[in-house]
Amino acid sequence: MAIPSRLSVGLGRQDGEQTRRVLRSNQVQRGVLTNRDPFRRSLRSYSDDYALRGVPVGSAVEVTLRSRTFRPRMQVLSERSLTPLTPLSLVRVNKTTLRLTFETNASTSPYRLRVLSTRPRQTGSYRVQYRVVLRPVGGAPNSLGSPGTVPNAAGFNPLWGYGLVDAAAAVGRALGSGPLPDVPFSDPPIAGQPNATYFWGLDRIKAPEVWSRGYLGQGVTVAVVDTGIDFDHPTFQNAIWTNPKEIPNNGIDDDGNGFVDDVRGWDFVDRDNTPIDGLLGDGHGTFVAGIIAGRQVSSPTVGVQGRNLGVAPAAKIMPIRVLSNFTMLNQGDRVAAGIRYAVQNGADVINVSLGFGDGASATSLADPAIEAALQAARQAGVVVVMAAGNERRLGAIRPSEPAFAAGRDLGLAVGAIDRSGRAADFSNPAGNRPLNYVVAPGVNIFSTGYEPVVGIGQSRHTYVLGNGTSAAAPYVAGVAALLLSANPNLTPSQVEDLITSTANWQGVIG
């Protein structure tokens, strides 16, 4: 007896073979999961299959699946046995995005990708792509990170660049020795914050090993081009740069630099000499500055009072305000002016924890004014460190501008890792083209906070936990300050080479 057609609607083909489309590296494939696709009864889901092409044996591969119409699920299968592989990692970035990383070898190659839904019989549109994040060199390795594998292009990996910044190795090389020996370092947990500790970032980049040799950033000025800084925070006591050529409050531009009474930097938003985090600011610049050069923690409510907070706790911070919560008008011009001010007034390192969110674009859209300012910094011998951006969940394939200028030899781009060593799911990747890119701690970072008290013109000097590549970049800016305190004659290219060539990619995972 024939089955009425109305009963077959929505059932799909039952676990049958289907025509597979081809998916190649870095290709974005759009598809639609429908009730006409094969139905996997054991998974209670319709499915689309793709043949993965261009996957080298002995590599690690990252697959990203996105759908706004159904909750995505996926499998990678060996084409030979149709057996699902056990992934190295499977991360649900959010409700719409799933990211899977797997390792290839000769016994399971070639591969098939299967797009599925998490909930029964869901349908809808999706986008999928894959890319090789670790390629084999000199033979077939048997596991990710084994001696048989190195990142792409002589140490470069598309996810984490040259790896985790290592202050002990970088400063050791600058001094003509090997990596500085480990030193004991306590990192107490933060009460009420599961899996959070106060100083895991300092420990992970091995800053205490450098301190033990007497290098704490002394003699180095780091400009923080940001939202301004809470000058009066006790952790910044004796940490704020002062302009030695300017007489305070006399209404005269004593040093002839074009800025009147710029004793402690400049505010390019309000166009005055008080580059303090705004009344309704979020404390971004204060947070960044604490990571770079915060002195001793000073709060009876914090369990680590008296401990050094910053990577380079003897460096000076030059506050430069270019960002506001209230206006994006002429932001590129303000950032460029802030960079030029730092160069003109003697900064040795510039930290730029900001970006334009264009990391998902295949091409760079550099701001001409910022580009010219970065070139001026380079010519003046100033090291520039820039946050890579936080758009990976939105499909970022490279650092945002201005950090992408690291690919034009105009500074260092920095991504973020968490305490487990995993690349943060928000952190823009390095991309497939080698550039000066490293990673640093950027999740659950303890630093100085700024909490304005509306109506009375004061602020509470707080300490907070924060996330982002904005937190990762100042770790690297701090390491640059440590390098320059150990050897003040280093050029920007030498600092970049020391940081990238000693970065440790083993233990960093996608």
Short mmCIF file of C-alpha atoms in Angstrom, two decimals:
data_model
loop_
_atom_site.label_atom_id
_atom_site.label_comp_id
_atom_site.label_asym_id
_atom_site.label_seq_id
_atom_site.Cartn_x
_atom_site.Cartn_y
_atom_site.Cartn_z
CA MET A 1 0.00 0.00 0.00
CA ALA A 2 1.35 3.42 -0.91
CA ILE A 3 2.13 5.79 1.93
CA PRO A 4 0.21 9.06 1.57
CA SER A 5 2.59 11.83 0.61
CA ARG A 6 1.36 14.04 3.42
CA LEU A 7 2.87 11.60 5.96
CA SER A 8 6.33 11.92 4.47
CA VAL A 9 6.52 15.68 4.72
CA GLY A 10 9.33 16.68 7.11
CA LEU A 11 10.84 13.21 7.41
CA GLY A 12 13.64 13.67 4.88
CA ARG A 13 15.74 10.81 3.54
CA GLN A 14 16.42 8.36 6.33
CA ASP A 15 20.19 8.13 7.04
CA GLY A 16 20.87 7.88 3.32
CA GLU A 17 23.92 8.95 1.38
CA GLN A 18 23.72 12.45 -0.02
CA THR A 19 25.56 14.41 -2.63
CA ARG A 20 28.42 16.16 -0.85
CA ARG A 21 29.53 19.66 -1.60
CA VAL A 22 33.20 20.60 -1.40
CA LEU A 23 34.56 22.97 1.25
CA ARG A 24 38.05 24.40 0.87
CA SER A 25 40.28 26.18 3.35
CA ASN A 26 39.26 29.78 4.18
CA GLN A 27 36.17 29.50 1.97
CA VAL A 28 32.88 30.62 3.53
CA GLN A 29 30.10 28.28 2.42
CA ARG A 30 26.45 29.26 2.85
CA GLY A 31 23.88 26.52 3.13
CA VAL A 32 20.35 25.70 4.22
CA LEU A 33 19.34 22.75 6.38
CA THR A 34 15.92 21.58 5.13
CA ASN A 35 13.51 18.71 5.71
CA ARG A 36 14.58 17.32 2.34
CA ASP A 37 18.08 16.63 3.64
CA PRO A 38 19.00 13.20 5.05
CA PHE A 39 17.57 12.66 8.53
CA ARG A 40 19.99 11.15 11.07
CA ARG A 41 17.68 9.20 13.33
CA SER A 42 20.18 8.62 16.12
CA LEU A 43 20.87 12.35 16.25
CA ARG A 44 17.28 13.42 15.47
CA SER A 45 18.58 15.95 12.98
CA TYR A 46 18.66 16.70 9.27
CA SER A 47 22.19 16.93 7.89
CA ASP A 48 24.35 18.53 5.21
CA ASP A 49 27.70 16.91 4.37
CA TYR A 50 30.82 18.56 2.95
CA ALA A 51 34.00 17.00 1.62
CA LEU A 52 36.93 18.91 3.14
CA ARG A 53 39.59 19.59 0.54
CA GLY A 54 43.12 20.92 0.97
CA VAL A 55 43.64 19.54 4.48
CA PRO A 56 47.30 18.54 5.03
CA VAL A 57 48.05 15.45 7.07
CA GLY A 58 49.54 16.23 10.48
CA SER A 59 47.81 19.56 10.92
CA ALA A 60 45.24 21.09 13.23
CA VAL A 61 42.07 22.37 11.60
CA GLU A 62 39.49 24.81 12.99
CA VAL A 63 35.90 24.66 11.72
CA THR A 64 33.39 27.42 12.52
CA LEU A 65 29.64 26.95 12.03
CA ARG A 66 27.14 29.79 12.47
CA SER A 67 23.36 29.89 12.26
CA ARG A 68 20.84 32.44 13.45
CA THR A 69 17.90 30.17 12.64
CA PHE A 70 18.81 26.97 14.48
CA ARG A 71 21.20 25.92 17.24
CA PRO A 72 24.17 24.51 15.30
CA ARG A 73 25.88 21.18 15.82
CA MET A 74 28.56 19.45 13.72
CA GLN A 75 30.72 16.39 13.33
CA VAL A 76 33.93 15.68 11.46
CA LEU A 77 34.09 12.13 10.11
CA SER A 78 36.76 10.04 8.48
CA GLU A 79 35.73 9.65 4.85
CA ARG A 80 36.99 6.07 4.93
CA SER A 81 34.93 4.74 7.82
CA LEU A 82 32.36 7.52 8.34
CA THR A 83 33.35 7.37 12.00
CA PRO A 84 33.10 10.68 13.89
CA LEU A 85 36.45 11.99 15.15
CA THR A 86 37.04 13.06 18.73
CA PRO A 87 37.85 16.79 18.45
CA LEU A 88 40.74 18.49 20.20
CA SER A 89 38.28 21.14 21.30
CA LEU A 90 34.61 21.92 20.78
CA VAL A 91 33.60 25.39 21.92
CA ARG A 92 30.11 26.85 21.78
CA VAL A 93 31.04 30.49 21.36
CA ASN A 94 27.42 31.61 21.78
CA LYS A 95 23.93 30.46 20.80
CA THR A 96 24.63 30.98 17.10
CA THR A 97 28.28 29.93 16.74
CA LEU A 98 30.11 26.64 17.25
CA ARG A 99 33.86 26.14 16.80
CA LEU A 100 35.53 22.73 16.50
CA THR A 101 39.25 21.96 16.23
CA PHE A 102 40.53 18.55 15.15
CA GLU A 103 43.86 16.97 14.29
CA THR A 104 44.53 15.19 11.02
CA ASN A 105 46.60 12.08 10.40
CA ALA A 106 47.14 9.55 7.65
CA SER A 107 44.89 6.89 9.20
CA THR A 108 41.75 9.05 9.22
CA SER A 109 42.25 11.30 6.18
CA PRO A 110 40.35 12.44 4.08
CA TYR A 111 37.54 14.09 5.99
CA ARG A 112 33.86 14.89 5.83
CA LEU A 113 32.11 17.69 7.72
CA ARG A 114 28.52 17.12 8.80
CA VAL A 115 26.27 20.07 9.65
CA LEU A 116 23.50 19.23 12.13
CA SER A 117 21.09 20.89 14.54
CA THR A 118 21.21 20.48 18.31
CA ARG A 119 17.45 20.43 18.73
CA PRO A 120 15.31 17.84 16.91
CA ARG A 121 14.37 18.52 13.29
CA GLN A 122 15.47 22.15 13.22
CA THR A 123 16.00 23.76 9.82
CA GLY A 124 17.37 27.03 8.51
CA SER A 125 20.30 28.82 6.93
CA TYR A 126 23.92 28.68 8.11
CA ARG A 127 27.50 29.58 7.24
CA VAL A 128 30.47 27.28 7.63
CA GLN A 129 34.20 27.60 7.01
CA TYR A 130 37.42 25.92 8.03
CA ARG A 131 41.06 26.87 8.15
CA VAL A 132 44.35 25.16 8.94
CA VAL A 133 45.74 26.59 12.18
CA LEU A 134 48.82 24.41 12.56
CA ARG A 135 50.74 22.92 9.65
CA PRO A 136 53.30 20.10 9.64
CA VAL A 137 56.96 20.74 8.95
CA GLY A 138 59.47 17.99 8.28
CA GLY A 139 57.47 14.81 8.65
CA ALA A 140 54.14 13.70 9.99
CA PRO A 141 53.61 14.44 13.68
CA ASN A 142 51.49 12.28 15.92
CA SER A 143 49.98 14.94 18.14
CA LEU A 144 49.34 18.66 18.21
CA GLY A 145 52.33 20.54 19.54
CA SER A 146 54.64 17.52 19.28
CA PRO A 147 58.23 17.99 18.07
CA GLY A 148 57.10 17.24 14.52
CA THR A 149 54.97 20.37 14.24
CA VAL A 150 55.64 24.06 14.29
CA PRO A 151 53.31 26.95 13.53
CA ASN A 152 53.08 28.30 9.99
CA ALA A 153 55.86 30.37 8.42
CA ALA A 154 58.79 29.65 10.72
CA GLY A 155 56.95 29.97 14.00
CA PHE A 156 53.79 31.82 13.00
CA ASN A 157 50.33 30.42 13.70
CA PRO A 158 47.12 31.93 12.26
CA LEU A 159 45.40 31.82 15.66
CA TRP A 160 48.02 32.98 18.15
CA GLY A 161 50.82 34.35 15.98
CA TYR A 162 54.22 33.63 17.50
CA GLY A 163 52.76 32.51 20.83
CA LEU A 164 52.65 33.65 24.45
CA VAL A 165 54.94 36.53 25.37
CA ASP A 166 57.76 35.38 27.67
CA ALA A 167 59.45 38.21 29.57
CA ALA A 168 62.14 35.99 31.11
CA ALA A 169 63.21 34.62 27.73
CA ALA A 170 63.07 38.00 25.97
CA VAL A 171 65.04 39.89 28.62
CA GLY A 172 67.47 36.99 28.98
CA ARG A 173 68.21 37.16 25.27
CA ALA A 174 68.55 40.95 25.41
CA LEU A 175 71.18 40.47 28.13
CA GLY A 176 73.01 37.87 26.05
CA SER A 177 72.05 34.93 28.24
CA GLY A 178 69.46 32.20 28.15
CA PRO A 179 65.99 32.50 29.72
CA LEU A 180 66.12 33.81 33.26
CA PRO A 181 65.59 31.07 35.87
CA ASP A 182 62.20 30.56 37.50
CA VAL A 183 61.56 32.22 40.85
CA PRO A 184 58.95 31.35 43.50
CA PHE A 185 55.78 33.41 43.07
CA SER A 186 52.55 33.14 45.03
CA ASP A 187 49.25 33.81 43.28
CA PRO A 188 46.40 33.74 45.79
CA PRO A 189 42.80 33.11 44.70
CA ILE A 190 40.27 35.93 44.64
CA ALA A 191 37.54 35.39 47.22
CA GLY A 192 34.14 34.85 45.66
CA GLN A 193 35.55 34.50 42.13
CA PRO A 194 35.75 30.84 41.05
CA ASN A 195 38.91 29.99 39.10
CA ALA A 196 40.23 33.56 39.39
CA THR A 197 43.54 34.58 40.95
CA TYR A 198 45.11 37.98 41.39
CA PHE A 199 48.36 37.67 39.49
CA TRP A 200 48.10 34.73 37.10
CA GLY A 201 48.96 37.02 34.20
CA LEU A 202 52.20 38.23 35.76
CA ASP A 203 53.18 34.66 36.56
CA ARG A 204 52.28 33.35 33.10
CA ILE A 205 54.45 35.88 31.25
CA LYS A 206 57.27 35.38 33.79
CA ALA A 207 57.57 39.00 34.90
CA PRO A 208 58.79 38.09 38.42
CA GLU A 209 61.82 36.36 36.90
CA VAL A 210 62.82 39.70 35.34
CA TRP A 211 62.15 41.64 38.54
CA SER A 212 64.52 39.32 40.38
CA ARG A 213 67.34 40.67 38.20
CA GLY A 214 66.51 44.26 39.14
CA TYR A 215 64.67 45.27 35.96
CA LEU A 216 61.28 46.80 36.75
CA GLY A 217 60.88 49.30 33.92
CA GLN A 218 62.90 52.06 35.56
CA GLY A 219 63.81 54.91 33.24
CA VAL A 220 61.06 54.00 30.74
CA THR A 221 57.94 56.02 29.91
CA VAL A 222 54.87 54.23 28.55
CA ALA A 223 52.13 56.35 26.98
CA VAL A 224 48.58 55.06 27.44
CA VAL A 225 46.50 56.35 24.52
CA ASP A 226 43.03 55.63 25.87
CA THR A 227 40.16 57.08 27.95
CA GLY A 228 42.42 58.82 30.43
CA ILE A 229 43.70 57.69 33.82
CA ASP A 230 42.63 58.18 37.42
CA PHE A 231 45.73 60.12 38.56
CA ASP A 232 44.80 59.93 42.21
CA HIS A 233 44.47 56.16 42.44
CA PRO A 234 46.89 55.10 45.21
CA THR A 235 48.36 52.41 42.98
CA PHE A 236 49.65 55.16 40.68
CA GLN A 237 51.54 57.00 43.41
CA ASN A 238 54.80 58.20 41.79
CA ALA A 239 53.83 56.39 38.58
CA ILE A 240 52.41 59.26 36.50
CA TRP A 241 54.77 60.98 34.07
CA THR A 242 55.29 64.71 34.51
CA ASN A 243 56.52 67.07 31.83
CA PRO A 244 59.82 68.46 33.17
CA LYS A 245 59.75 71.40 30.77
CA GLU A 246 56.33 72.71 31.80
CA ILE A 247 55.58 74.99 34.76
CA PRO A 248 52.22 74.04 36.28
CA ASN A 249 49.23 76.37 36.03
CA ASN A 250 50.98 79.45 34.66
CA GLY A 251 48.87 79.54 31.51
CA ILE A 252 51.96 79.43 29.29
CA ASP A 253 53.21 76.82 26.86
CA ASP A 254 56.64 76.77 28.47
CA ASP A 255 58.16 74.05 26.31
CA GLY A 256 56.63 75.28 23.06
CA ASN A 257 55.06 71.94 22.18
CA GLY A 258 51.68 73.49 21.39
CA PHE A 259 49.97 72.46 24.64
CA VAL A 260 49.53 74.84 27.56
CA ASP A 261 50.28 73.48 31.05
CA ASP A 262 50.45 69.88 29.87
CA VAL A 263 52.17 68.79 33.06
CA ARG A 264 50.65 65.29 33.09
CA GLY A 265 49.71 64.61 29.49
CA TRP A 266 46.85 65.89 27.37
CA ASP A 267 43.11 65.37 26.83
CA PHE A 268 42.33 65.37 23.10
CA VAL A 269 38.61 64.92 23.76
CA ASP A 270 38.00 67.97 25.95
CA ARG A 271 41.13 69.74 24.67
CA ASP A 272 42.59 70.47 28.06
CA ASN A 273 45.45 69.40 30.33
CA THR A 274 43.50 66.94 32.52
CA PRO A 275 43.52 63.54 30.76
CA ILE A 276 41.49 61.88 33.51
CA ASP A 277 38.91 59.16 32.96
CA GLY A 278 35.69 61.08 32.27
CA LEU A 279 32.99 61.65 34.87
CA LEU A 280 30.89 58.89 33.33
CA GLY A 281 33.85 56.94 31.96
CA ASP A 282 34.25 53.19 32.31
CA GLY A 283 37.79 53.25 33.68
CA HIS A 284 39.25 51.58 30.59
CA GLY A 285 42.45 53.63 30.56
CA THR A 286 42.89 53.27 34.32
CA PHE A 287 42.55 49.51 34.00
CA VAL A 288 45.10 49.35 31.17
CA ALA A 289 47.61 51.56 33.00
CA GLY A 290 47.47 49.37 36.10
CA ILE A 291 48.50 46.31 34.10
CA ILE A 292 51.47 48.16 32.63
CA ALA A 293 52.93 49.95 35.62
CA GLY A 294 50.69 49.77 38.67
CA ARG A 295 52.69 50.13 41.87
CA GLN A 296 51.65 48.41 45.08
CA VAL A 297 48.04 47.36 45.59
CA SER A 298 46.53 49.58 48.28
CA SER A 299 43.12 48.58 49.59
CA PRO A 300 42.06 47.00 52.87
CA THR A 301 39.40 45.01 51.02
CA VAL A 302 41.87 43.33 48.65
CA GLY A 303 43.80 40.32 49.90
CA VAL A 304 47.11 41.22 48.25
CA GLN A 305 47.81 44.65 49.69
CA GLY A 306 51.40 45.75 49.13
CA ARG A 307 52.04 43.53 46.09
CA ASN A 308 53.20 45.00 42.78
CA LEU A 309 50.34 45.16 40.28
CA GLY A 310 51.97 46.09 36.96
CA VAL A 311 54.37 44.25 34.67
CA ALA A 312 56.84 47.15 34.86
CA PRO A 313 56.11 48.68 38.29
CA ALA A 314 58.93 51.22 38.06
CA ALA A 315 57.98 52.62 34.64
CA LYS A 316 56.23 55.97 34.23
CA ILE A 317 52.77 56.28 32.68
CA MET A 318 52.04 59.16 30.26
CA PRO A 319 48.25 59.70 30.25
CA ILE A 320 46.74 60.65 26.88
CA ARG A 321 42.95 60.79 26.53
CA VAL A 322 41.56 60.22 23.04
CA LEU A 323 38.37 58.23 23.71
CA SER A 324 34.99 59.28 25.05
CA ASN A 325 31.75 57.44 25.76
CA PHE A 326 29.82 60.29 24.18
CA THR A 327 31.35 60.91 20.78
CA MET A 328 33.06 59.00 17.99
CA LEU A 329 33.51 62.21 16.00
CA ASN A 330 37.03 62.55 14.58
CA GLN A 331 38.16 59.57 16.64
CA GLY A 332 40.88 58.62 14.16
CA ASP A 333 42.28 62.14 14.25
CA ARG A 334 42.28 62.14 18.06
CA VAL A 335 44.07 58.79 18.22
CA ALA A 336 46.64 60.00 15.71
CA ALA A 337 47.16 63.22 17.66
CA GLY A 338 47.60 61.21 20.87
CA ILE A 339 50.26 59.02 19.29
CA ARG A 340 52.09 62.08 17.95
CA TYR A 341 51.94 63.73 21.37
CA ALA A 342 53.50 60.67 22.96
CA VAL A 343 56.31 60.66 20.39
CA GLN A 344 56.91 64.40 20.69
CA ASN A 345 57.12 64.28 24.47
CA GLY A 346 59.52 61.41 24.97
CA ALA A 347 57.49 58.23 25.36
CA ASP A 348 59.53 55.07 24.86
CA VAL A 349 56.52 52.76 24.46
CA ILE A 350 52.94 53.52 23.38
CA ASN A 351 50.03 51.27 24.32
CA VAL A 352 46.97 51.47 22.05
CA SER A 353 44.17 49.33 23.49
CA LEU A 354 41.52 50.40 21.00
CA GLY A 355 40.37 49.47 17.52
CA PHE A 356 37.84 50.00 14.76
CA GLY A 357 36.24 46.55 14.74
CA ASP A 358 37.06 45.70 11.12
CA GLY A 359 38.75 42.37 11.82
CA ALA A 360 36.10 40.42 9.90
CA SER A 361 36.97 42.28 6.72
CA ALA A 362 39.32 40.60 4.28
CA THR A 363 41.11 43.86 3.59
CA SER A 364 42.73 46.49 5.79
CA LEU A 365 41.05 49.88 6.04
CA ALA A 366 43.82 51.84 7.70
CA ASP A 367 43.03 55.33 8.95
CA PRO A 368 45.46 57.63 7.09
CA ALA A 369 46.07 59.90 10.08
CA ILE A 370 46.79 56.99 12.45
CA GLU A 371 48.98 55.33 9.84
CA ALA A 372 51.08 58.48 9.49
CA ALA A 373 51.35 58.79 13.29
CA LEU A 374 52.50 55.17 13.60
CA GLN A 375 55.12 55.80 10.93
CA ALA A 376 56.32 58.85 12.86
CA ALA A 377 56.58 56.75 16.01
CA ARG A 378 58.62 54.17 14.15
CA GLN A 379 61.00 56.76 12.77
CA ALA A 380 61.43 58.25 16.25
CA GLY A 381 62.36 54.88 17.76
CA VAL A 382 59.18 54.41 19.81
CA VAL A 383 57.72 50.92 20.35
CA VAL A 384 53.96 50.68 19.68
CA VAL A 385 51.81 47.88 21.12
CA MET A 386 48.19 47.47 19.94
CA ALA A 387 45.22 45.33 20.99
CA ALA A 388 44.18 42.91 18.23
CA GLY A 389 40.44 43.43 18.80
CA ASN A 390 37.53 41.46 20.25
CA GLU A 391 35.49 40.48 17.18
CA ARG A 392 36.34 36.81 16.78
CA ARG A 393 32.77 35.81 17.69
CA LEU A 394 31.61 38.00 14.82
CA GLY A 395 33.86 36.22 12.35
CA ALA A 396 37.09 38.18 12.63
CA ILE A 397 39.88 36.65 10.55
CA ARG A 398 42.66 39.08 11.49
CA PRO A 399 43.47 41.95 13.87
CA SER A 400 41.42 45.11 13.55
CA GLU A 401 42.98 48.41 12.64
CA PRO A 402 45.16 49.92 13.90
CA ALA A 403 46.63 46.62 15.19
CA PHE A 404 46.76 45.24 11.64
CA ALA A 405 49.52 47.79 11.08
CA ALA A 406 51.76 45.21 12.76
CA GLY A 407 51.75 43.55 9.35
CA ARG A 408 53.29 46.71 7.96
CA ASP A 409 56.07 46.69 10.59
CA LEU A 410 54.53 49.53 12.56
CA GLY A 411 54.22 47.79 15.92
CA LEU A 412 53.06 44.68 17.75
CA ALA A 413 49.53 43.25 17.70
CA VAL A 414 48.38 41.34 20.78
CA GLY A 415 45.66 38.72 21.21
CA ALA A 416 44.32 37.27 24.46
CA ILE A 417 44.45 33.89 26.19
CA ASP A 418 42.69 32.66 29.31
CA ARG A 419 44.24 31.00 32.34
CA SER A 420 44.08 27.54 30.72
CA GLY A 421 46.18 28.78 27.79
CA ARG A 422 43.25 28.77 25.39
CA ALA A 423 42.97 31.59 22.87
CA ALA A 424 40.04 33.69 24.14
CA ASP A 425 36.91 33.15 22.08
CA PHE A 426 36.59 36.92 21.54
CA SER A 427 40.23 37.52 20.56
CA ASN A 428 40.87 38.40 16.91
CA PRO A 429 43.26 35.84 15.41
CA ALA A 430 46.61 36.65 13.87
CA GLY A 431 45.46 35.71 10.36
CA ASN A 432 47.16 33.76 7.61
CA ARG A 433 49.72 36.42 6.78
CA PRO A 434 52.71 36.58 9.17
CA LEU A 435 52.90 39.76 11.22
CA ASN A 436 54.25 40.84 14.61
CA TYR A 437 51.55 39.15 16.71
CA VAL A 438 51.76 37.50 20.12
CA VAL A 439 49.24 36.60 22.80
CA ALA A 440 49.10 37.54 26.48
CA PRO A 441 46.71 37.05 29.40
CA GLY A 442 43.36 38.73 28.74
CA VAL A 443 40.64 36.94 30.76
CA ASN A 444 39.85 37.59 34.43
CA ILE A 445 42.62 40.14 34.76
CA PHE A 446 42.93 42.00 38.07
CA SER A 447 43.82 45.68 37.79
CA THR A 448 42.98 49.22 38.83
CA GLY A 449 39.43 50.50 38.40
CA TYR A 450 37.77 53.89 38.22
CA GLU A 451 34.29 54.50 39.58
CA PRO A 452 33.16 58.12 39.31
CA VAL A 453 30.82 59.46 41.97
CA VAL A 454 28.28 61.48 40.00
CA GLY A 455 27.43 64.85 41.45
CA ILE A 456 30.40 65.43 43.73
CA GLY A 457 33.26 65.40 41.24
CA GLN A 458 35.12 62.56 42.91
CA SER A 459 35.86 58.92 42.19
CA ARG A 460 36.26 55.72 44.11
CA HIS A 461 39.66 54.10 43.68
CA THR A 462 38.71 50.52 43.01
CA TYR A 463 40.16 47.26 41.71
CA VAL A 464 38.30 45.22 39.13
CA LEU A 465 38.47 42.10 36.96
CA GLY A 466 38.40 42.65 33.21
CA ASN A 467 38.58 40.81 29.90
CA GLY A 468 39.70 41.69 26.40
CA THR A 469 42.65 42.17 24.12
CA SER A 470 42.71 45.63 25.73
CA ALA A 471 43.96 43.79 28.82
CA ALA A 472 46.41 41.64 26.87
CA ALA A 473 48.20 44.47 25.05
CA PRO A 474 49.43 46.22 28.23
CA TYR A 475 51.15 43.01 29.34
CA VAL A 476 53.25 43.21 26.18
CA ALA A 477 53.76 46.96 26.58
CA GLY A 478 55.03 46.19 30.08
CA VAL A 479 57.42 43.57 28.72
CA ALA A 480 58.70 46.13 26.20
CA ALA A 481 59.38 48.46 29.15
CA LEU A 482 61.28 45.69 30.96
CA LEU A 483 63.39 45.11 27.85
CA LEU A 484 64.22 48.80 27.55
CA SER A 485 65.12 49.03 31.23
CA ALA A 486 67.53 46.14 30.67
CA ASN A 487 68.91 47.62 27.44
CA PRO A 488 67.87 51.23 26.66
CA ASN A 489 69.56 51.11 23.25
CA LEU A 490 67.15 48.62 21.70
CA THR A 491 65.34 49.78 18.56
CA PRO A 492 61.63 49.07 17.95
CA SER A 493 62.49 46.33 15.47
CA GLN A 494 64.85 44.73 18.00
CA VAL A 495 62.20 44.85 20.74
CA GLU A 496 59.65 43.29 18.39
CA ASP A 497 62.10 40.59 17.35
CA LEU A 498 62.99 39.78 20.96
CA ILE A 499 59.32 39.49 21.91
CA THR A 500 58.20 37.44 18.90
CA SER A 501 61.25 35.18 18.68
CA THR A 502 61.08 34.18 22.36
CA ALA A 503 57.29 33.82 22.55
CA ASN A 504 56.19 30.35 23.65
CA TRP A 505 53.45 28.75 21.54
CA GLN A 506 53.59 25.38 23.27
CA GLY A 507 50.73 25.21 25.73
CA VAL A 508 48.64 27.77 23.84
CA ILE A 509 45.57 26.14 22.33
CA GLY A 510 42.81 27.27 19.99
#
